[in-house]
Amino acid sequence: MTYGVSGVQVHDARLVAAMISHGATHILTFNTADFARYAPEGIMAVDPATV
């Protein structure tokens, strides 16, 4: 297993899995730190305040 996820992190992991399977690379979220672990997979978390 590449990422040990449990609890509420499972929801983020499912979102990332769906993003990867559909070719999405960016997610708009207030919790960018939650998605930082997926940067090596090409996932970029963007805070709405920066858009």
JSON list of N, CA and C in Angstrom, two decimals:
[
{"chain": "A", "resi": 1, "resn": "MET", "atom": "N", "xyz": [0.85, -1.17, 0.00]},
{"chain": "A", "resi": 1, "resn": "MET", "atom": "CA", "xyz": [0.00, 0.00, 0.00]},
{"chain": "A", "resi": 1, "resn": "MET", "atom": "C", "xyz": [0.90, 1.23, 0.00]},
{"chain": "A", "resi": 2, "resn": "THR", "atom": "N", "xyz": [0.69, 2.14, -0.94]},
{"chain": "A", "resi": 2, "resn": "THR", "atom": "CA", "xyz": [1.51, 3.34, -1.05]},
{"chain": "A", "resi": 2, "resn": "THR", "atom": "C", "xyz": [1.19, 4.34, 0.05]},
{"chain": "A", "resi": 3, "resn": "TYR", "atom": "N", "xyz": [-0.09, 4.58, 0.30]},
{"chain": "A", "resi": 3, "resn": "TYR", "atom": "CA", "xyz": [-0.51, 5.55, 1.29]},
{"chain": "A", "resi": 3, "resn": "TYR", "atom": "C", "xyz": [-1.34, 4.86, 2.36]},
{"chain": "A", "resi": 4, "resn": "GLY", "atom": "N", "xyz": [-0.92, 5.00, 3.61]},
{"chain": "A", "resi": 4, "resn": "GLY", "atom": "CA", "xyz": [-1.70, 4.44, 4.70]},
{"chain": "A", "resi": 4, "resn": "GLY", "atom": "C", "xyz": [-2.79, 5.42, 5.07]},
{"chain": "A", "resi": 5, "resn": "VAL", "atom": "N", "xyz": [-4.00, 5.15, 4.68]},
{"chain": "A", "resi": 5, "resn": "VAL", "atom": "CA", "xyz": [-5.11, 6.05, 4.98]},
{"chain": "A", "resi": 5, "resn": "VAL", "atom": "C", "xyz": [-6.15, 5.35, 5.82]},
{"chain": "A", "resi": 6, "resn": "SER", "atom": "N", "xyz": [-6.74, 6.11, 6.72]},
{"chain": "A", "resi": 6, "resn": "SER", "atom": "CA", "xyz": [-7.82, 5.59, 7.54]},
{"chain": "A", "resi": 6, "resn": "SER", "atom": "C", "xyz": [-8.67, 6.77, 7.99]},
{"chain": "A", "resi": 7, "resn": "GLY", "atom": "N", "xyz": [-9.84, 6.47, 8.46]},
{"chain": "A", "resi": 7, "resn": "GLY", "atom": "CA", "xyz": [-10.73, 7.52, 8.94]},
{"chain": "A", "resi": 7, "resn": "GLY", "atom": "C", "xyz": [-11.16, 8.46, 7.83]},
{"chain": "A", "resi": 8, "resn": "VAL", "atom": "N", "xyz": [-11.17, 9.76, 8.14]},
{"chain": "A", "resi": 8, "resn": "VAL", "atom": "CA", "xyz": [-11.64, 10.74, 7.16]},
{"chain": "A", "resi": 8, "resn": "VAL", "atom": "C", "xyz": [-10.70, 10.87, 5.97]},
{"chain": "A", "resi": 9, "resn": "GLN", "atom": "N", "xyz": [-9.46, 10.43, 6.09]},
{"chain": "A", "resi": 9, "resn": "GLN", "atom": "CA", "xyz": [-8.52, 10.48, 4.97]},
{"chain": "A", "resi": 9, "resn": "GLN", "atom": "C", "xyz": [-8.97, 9.58, 3.83]},
{"chain": "A", "resi": 10, "resn": "VAL", "atom": "N", "xyz": [-9.80, 8.62, 4.11]},
{"chain": "A", "resi": 10, "resn": "VAL", "atom": "CA", "xyz": [-10.30, 7.72, 3.07]},
{"chain": "A", "resi": 10, "resn": "VAL", "atom": "C", "xyz": [-11.08, 8.50, 2.02]},
{"chain": "A", "resi": 11, "resn": "HIS", "atom": "N", "xyz": [-11.82, 9.50, 2.46]},
{"chain": "A", "resi": 11, "resn": "HIS", "atom": "CA", "xyz": [-12.60, 10.30, 1.51]},
{"chain": "A", "resi": 11, "resn": "HIS", "atom": "C", "xyz": [-11.68, 11.04, 0.54]},
{"chain": "A", "resi": 12, "resn": "ASP", "atom": "N", "xyz": [-10.60, 11.60, 1.07]},
{"chain": "A", "resi": 12, "resn": "ASP", "atom": "CA", "xyz": [-9.63, 12.29, 0.22]},
{"chain": "A", "resi": 12, "resn": "ASP", "atom": "C", "xyz": [-8.98, 11.31, -0.75]},
{"chain": "A", "resi": 13, "resn": "ALA", "atom": "N", "xyz": [-8.65, 10.13, -0.27]},
{"chain": "A", "resi": 13, "resn": "ALA", "atom": "CA", "xyz": [-8.01, 9.12, -1.13]},
{"chain": "A", "resi": 13, "resn": "ALA", "atom": "C", "xyz": [-8.94, 8.69, -2.25]},
{"chain": "A", "resi": 14, "resn": "ARG", "atom": "N", "xyz": [-10.23, 8.58, -1.97]},
{"chain": "A", "resi": 14, "resn": "ARG", "atom": "CA", "xyz": [-11.19, 8.23, -3.02]},
{"chain": "A", "resi": 14, "resn": "ARG", "atom": "C", "xyz": [-11.31, 9.34, -4.05]},
{"chain": "A", "resi": 15, "resn": "LEU", "atom": "N", "xyz": [-11.30, 10.58, -3.60]},
{"chain": "A", "resi": 15, "resn": "LEU", "atom": "CA", "xyz": [-11.34, 11.70, -4.53]},
{"chain": "A", "resi": 15, "resn": "LEU", "atom": "C", "xyz": [-10.10, 11.68, -5.44]},
{"chain": "A", "resi": 16, "resn": "VAL", "atom": "N", "xyz": [-8.95, 11.45, -4.84]},
{"chain": "A", "resi": 16, "resn": "VAL", "atom": "CA", "xyz": [-7.71, 11.41, -5.62]},
{"chain": "A", "resi": 16, "resn": "VAL", "atom": "C", "xyz": [-7.74, 10.25, -6.61]},
{"chain": "A", "resi": 17, "resn": "ALA", "atom": "N", "xyz": [-8.23, 9.10, -6.19]},
{"chain": "A", "resi": 17, "resn": "ALA", "atom": "CA", "xyz": [-8.31, 7.95, -7.10]},
{"chain": "A", "resi": 17, "resn": "ALA", "atom": "C", "xyz": [-9.20, 8.28, -8.30]},
{"chain": "A", "resi": 18, "resn": "ALA", "atom": "N", "xyz": [-10.32, 8.93, -8.04]},
{"chain": "A", "resi": 18, "resn": "ALA", "atom": "CA", "xyz": [-11.22, 9.31, -9.13]},
{"chain": "A", "resi": 18, "resn": "ALA", "atom": "C", "xyz": [-10.56, 10.36, -10.03]},
{"chain": "A", "resi": 19, "resn": "MET", "atom": "N", "xyz": [-9.84, 11.29, -9.43]},
{"chain": "A", "resi": 19, "resn": "MET", "atom": "CA", "xyz": [-9.15, 12.32, -10.21]},
{"chain": "A", "resi": 19, "resn": "MET", "atom": "C", "xyz": [-8.12, 11.69, -11.14]},
{"chain": "A", "resi": 20, "resn": "ILE", "atom": "N", "xyz": [-7.33, 10.77, -10.61]},
{"chain": "A", "resi": 20, "resn": "ILE", "atom": "CA", "xyz": [-6.30, 10.12, -11.41]},
{"chain": "A", "resi": 20, "resn": "ILE", "atom": "C", "xyz": [-6.93, 9.33, -12.55]},
{"chain": "A", "resi": 21, "resn": "SER", "atom": "N", "xyz": [-8.00, 8.60, -12.25]},
{"chain": "A", "resi": 21, "resn": "SER", "atom": "CA", "xyz": [-8.62, 7.78, -13.30]},
{"chain": "A", "resi": 21, "resn": "SER", "atom": "C", "xyz": [-9.26, 8.62, -14.40]},
{"chain": "A", "resi": 22, "resn": "HIS", "atom": "N", "xyz": [-9.62, 9.87, -14.08]},
{"chain": "A", "resi": 22, "resn": "HIS", "atom": "CA", "xyz": [-10.25, 10.75, -15.07]},
{"chain": "A", "resi": 22, "resn": "HIS", "atom": "C", "xyz": [-9.29, 11.80, -15.63]},
{"chain": "A", "resi": 23, "resn": "GLY", "atom": "N", "xyz": [-8.05, 11.75, -15.20]},
{"chain": "A", "resi": 23, "resn": "GLY", "atom": "CA", "xyz": [-7.05, 12.67, -15.73]},
{"chain": "A", "resi": 23, "resn": "GLY", "atom": "C", "xyz": [-7.08, 14.07, -15.14]},
{"chain": "A", "resi": 24, "resn": "ALA", "atom": "N", "xyz": [-7.78, 14.25, -14.02]},
{"chain": "A", "resi": 24, "resn": "ALA", "atom": "CA", "xyz": [-7.82, 15.57, -13.37]},
{"chain": "A", "resi": 24, "resn": "ALA", "atom": "C", "xyz": [-6.55, 15.76, -12.55]},
{"chain": "A", "resi": 25, "resn": "THR", "atom": "N", "xyz": [-6.03, 16.96, -12.54]},
{"chain": "A", "resi": 25, "resn": "THR", "atom": "CA", "xyz": [-4.79, 17.22, -11.82]},
{"chain": "A", "resi": 25, "resn": "THR", "atom": "C", "xyz": [-4.93, 18.25, -10.70]},
{"chain": "A", "resi": 26, "resn": "HIS", "atom": "N", "xyz": [-6.03, 19.01, -10.68]},
{"chain": "A", "resi": 26, "resn": "HIS", "atom": "CA", "xyz": [-6.21, 20.05, -9.68]},
{"chain": "A", "resi": 26, "resn": "HIS", "atom": "C", "xyz": [-7.52, 19.85, -8.92]},
{"chain": "A", "resi": 27, "resn": "ILE", "atom": "N", "xyz": [-7.47, 20.17, -7.62]},
{"chain": "A", "resi": 27, "resn": "ILE", "atom": "CA", "xyz": [-8.68, 20.13, -6.80]},
{"chain": "A", "resi": 27, "resn": "ILE", "atom": "C", "xyz": [-8.76, 21.43, -6.01]},
{"chain": "A", "resi": 28, "resn": "LEU", "atom": "N", "xyz": [-9.92, 22.05, -6.00]},
{"chain": "A", "resi": 28, "resn": "LEU", "atom": "CA", "xyz": [-10.16, 23.28, -5.27]},
{"chain": "A", "resi": 28, "resn": "LEU", "atom": "C", "xyz": [-10.64, 22.92, -3.88]},
{"chain": "A", "resi": 29, "resn": "THR", "atom": "N", "xyz": [-9.88, 23.31, -2.86]},
{"chain": "A", "resi": 29, "resn": "THR", "atom": "CA", "xyz": [-10.19, 22.91, -1.49]},
{"chain": "A", "resi": 29, "resn": "THR", "atom": "C", "xyz": [-9.64, 23.91, -0.49]},
{"chain": "A", "resi": 30, "resn": "PHE", "atom": "N", "xyz": [-10.33, 24.05, 0.64]},
{"chain": "A", "resi": 30, "resn": "PHE", "atom": "CA", "xyz": [-9.83, 24.88, 1.73]},
{"chain": "A", "resi": 30, "resn": "PHE", "atom": "C", "xyz": [-8.77, 24.12, 2.54]},
{"chain": "A", "resi": 31, "resn": "ASN", "atom": "N", "xyz": [-8.67, 22.82, 2.35]},
{"chain": "A", "resi": 31, "resn": "ASN", "atom": "CA", "xyz": [-7.73, 21.99, 3.11]},
{"chain": "A", "resi": 31, "resn": "ASN", "atom": "C", "xyz": [-6.62, 21.48, 2.20]},
{"chain": "A", "resi": 32, "resn": "THR", "atom": "N", "xyz": [-5.79, 22.39, 1.71]},
{"chain": "A", "resi": 32, "resn": "THR", "atom": "CA", "xyz": [-4.73, 21.99, 0.80]},
{"chain": "A", "resi": 32, "resn": "THR", "atom": "C", "xyz": [-3.73, 21.05, 1.45]},
{"chain": "A", "resi": 33, "resn": "ALA", "atom": "N", "xyz": [-3.53, 21.18, 2.76]},
{"chain": "A", "resi": 33, "resn": "ALA", "atom": "CA", "xyz": [-2.58, 20.31, 3.47]},
{"chain": "A", "resi": 33, "resn": "ALA", "atom": "C", "xyz": [-3.01, 18.85, 3.40]},
{"chain": "A", "resi": 34, "resn": "ASP", "atom": "N", "xyz": [-4.32, 18.60, 3.36]},
{"chain": "A", "resi": 34, "resn": "ASP", "atom": "CA", "xyz": [-4.81, 17.22, 3.29]},
{"chain": "A", "resi": 34, "resn": "ASP", "atom": "C", "xyz": [-4.41, 16.53, 2.00]},
{"chain": "A", "resi": 35, "resn": "PHE", "atom": "N", "xyz": [-4.19, 17.31, 0.94]},
{"chain": "A", "resi": 35, "resn": "PHE", "atom": "CA", "xyz": [-3.87, 16.72, -0.36]},
{"chain": "A", "resi": 35, "resn": "PHE", "atom": "C", "xyz": [-2.39, 16.83, -0.71]},
{"chain": "A", "resi": 36, "resn": "ALA", "atom": "N", "xyz": [-1.59, 17.43, 0.15]},
{"chain": "A", "resi": 36, "resn": "ALA", "atom": "CA", "xyz": [-0.17, 17.59, -0.12]},
{"chain": "A", "resi": 36, "resn": "ALA", "atom": "C", "xyz": [0.52, 16.24, -0.31]},
{"chain": "A", "resi": 37, "resn": "ARG", "atom": "N", "xyz": [0.06, 15.21, 0.37]},
{"chain": "A", "resi": 37, "resn": "ARG", "atom": "CA", "xyz": [0.68, 13.89, 0.26]},
{"chain": "A", "resi": 37, "resn": "ARG", "atom": "C", "xyz": [0.52, 13.27, -1.13]},
{"chain": "A", "resi": 38, "resn": "TYR", "atom": "N", "xyz": [-0.40, 13.82, -1.92]},
{"chain": "A", "resi": 38, "resn": "TYR", "atom": "CA", "xyz": [-0.64, 13.27, -3.26]},
{"chain": "A", "resi": 38, "resn": "TYR", "atom": "C", "xyz": [0.08, 14.05, -4.36]},
{"chain": "A", "resi": 39, "resn": "ALA", "atom": "N", "xyz": [0.89, 15.01, -4.00]},
{"chain": "A", "resi": 39, "resn": "ALA", "atom": "CA", "xyz": [1.65, 15.79, -4.99]},
{"chain": "A", "resi": 39, "resn": "ALA", "atom": "C", "xyz": [2.52, 14.89, -5.88]},
{"chain": "A", "resi": 40, "resn": "PRO", "atom": "N", "xyz": [3.16, 13.86, -5.33]},
{"chain": "A", "resi": 40, "resn": "PRO", "atom": "CA", "xyz": [3.96, 12.98, -6.21]},
{"chain": "A", "resi": 40, "resn": "PRO", "atom": "C", "xyz": [3.12, 12.26, -7.27]},
{"chain": "A", "resi": 41, "resn": "GLU", "atom": "N", "xyz": [1.83, 12.17, -7.06]},
{"chain": "A", "resi": 41, "resn": "GLU", "atom": "CA", "xyz": [0.93, 11.55, -8.03]},
{"chain": "A", "resi": 41, "resn": "GLU", "atom": "C", "xyz": [0.44, 12.56, -9.06]},
{"chain": "A", "resi": 42, "resn": "GLY", "atom": "N", "xyz": [0.88, 13.82, -8.93]},
{"chain": "A", "resi": 42, "resn": "GLY", "atom": "CA", "xyz": [0.48, 14.85, -9.88]},
{"chain": "A", "resi": 42, "resn": "GLY", "atom": "C", "xyz": [-0.76, 15.61, -9.49]},
{"chain": "A", "resi": 43, "resn": "ILE", "atom": "N", "xyz": [-1.19, 15.49, -8.23]},
{"chain": "A", "resi": 43, "resn": "ILE", "atom": "CA", "xyz": [-2.39, 16.17, -7.76]},
{"chain": "A", "resi": 43, "resn": "ILE", "atom": "C", "xyz": [-1.99, 17.50, -7.12]},
{"chain": "A", "resi": 44, "resn": "MET", "atom": "N", "xyz": [-2.59, 18.59, -7.60]},
{"chain": "A", "resi": 44, "resn": "MET", "atom": "CA", "xyz": [-2.31, 19.92, -7.09]},
{"chain": "A", "resi": 44, "resn": "MET", "atom": "C", "xyz": [-3.55, 20.44, -6.38]},
{"chain": "A", "resi": 45, "resn": "ALA", "atom": "N", "xyz": [-3.42, 20.71, -5.09]},
{"chain": "A", "resi": 45, "resn": "ALA", "atom": "CA", "xyz": [-4.52, 21.27, -4.31]},
{"chain": "A", "resi": 45, "resn": "ALA", "atom": "C", "xyz": [-4.43, 22.79, -4.38]},
{"chain": "A", "resi": 46, "resn": "VAL", "atom": "N", "xyz": [-5.55, 23.43, -4.69]},
{"chain": "A", "resi": 46, "resn": "VAL", "atom": "CA", "xyz": [-5.60, 24.87, -4.85]},
{"chain": "A", "resi": 46, "resn": "VAL", "atom": "C", "xyz": [-6.60, 25.45, -3.85]},
{"chain": "A", "resi": 47, "resn": "ASP", "atom": "N", "xyz": [-6.15, 26.43, -3.08]},
{"chain": "A", "resi": 47, "resn": "ASP", "atom": "CA", "xyz": [-7.01, 27.13, -2.12]},
{"chain": "A", "resi": 47, "resn": "ASP", "atom": "C", "xyz": [-7.84, 28.15, -2.89]},
{"chain": "A", "resi": 48, "resn": "PRO", "atom": "N", "xyz": [-9.16, 28.21, -2.64]},
{"chain": "A", "resi": 48, "resn": "PRO", "atom": "CA", "xyz": [-10.01, 29.17, -3.35]},
{"chain": "A", "resi": 48, "resn": "PRO", "atom": "C", "xyz": [-9.57, 30.62, -3.17]},
{"chain": "A", "resi": 49, "resn": "ALA", "atom": "N", "xyz": [-8.93, 30.94, -2.07]},
{"chain": "A", "resi": 49, "resn": "ALA", "atom": "CA", "xyz": [-8.49, 32.31, -1.82]},
{"chain": "A", "resi": 49, "resn": "ALA", "atom": "C", "xyz": [-7.38, 32.73, -2.77]},
{"chain": "A", "resi": 50, "resn": "THR", "atom": "N", "xyz": [-6.72, 31.77, -3.40]},
{"chain": "A", "resi": 50, "resn": "THR", "atom": "CA", "xyz": [-5.62, 32.09, -4.31]},
{"chain": "A", "resi": 50, "resn": "THR", "atom": "C", "xyz": [-6.07, 32.19, -5.75]},
{"chain": "A", "resi": 51, "resn": "VAL", "atom": "N", "xyz": [-7.33, 31.93, -6.01]},
{"chain": "A", "resi": 51, "resn": "VAL", "atom": "CA", "xyz": [-7.82, 31.94, -7.39]},
{"chain": "A", "resi": 51, "resn": "VAL", "atom": "C", "xyz": [-8.36, 33.30, -7.76]}
]
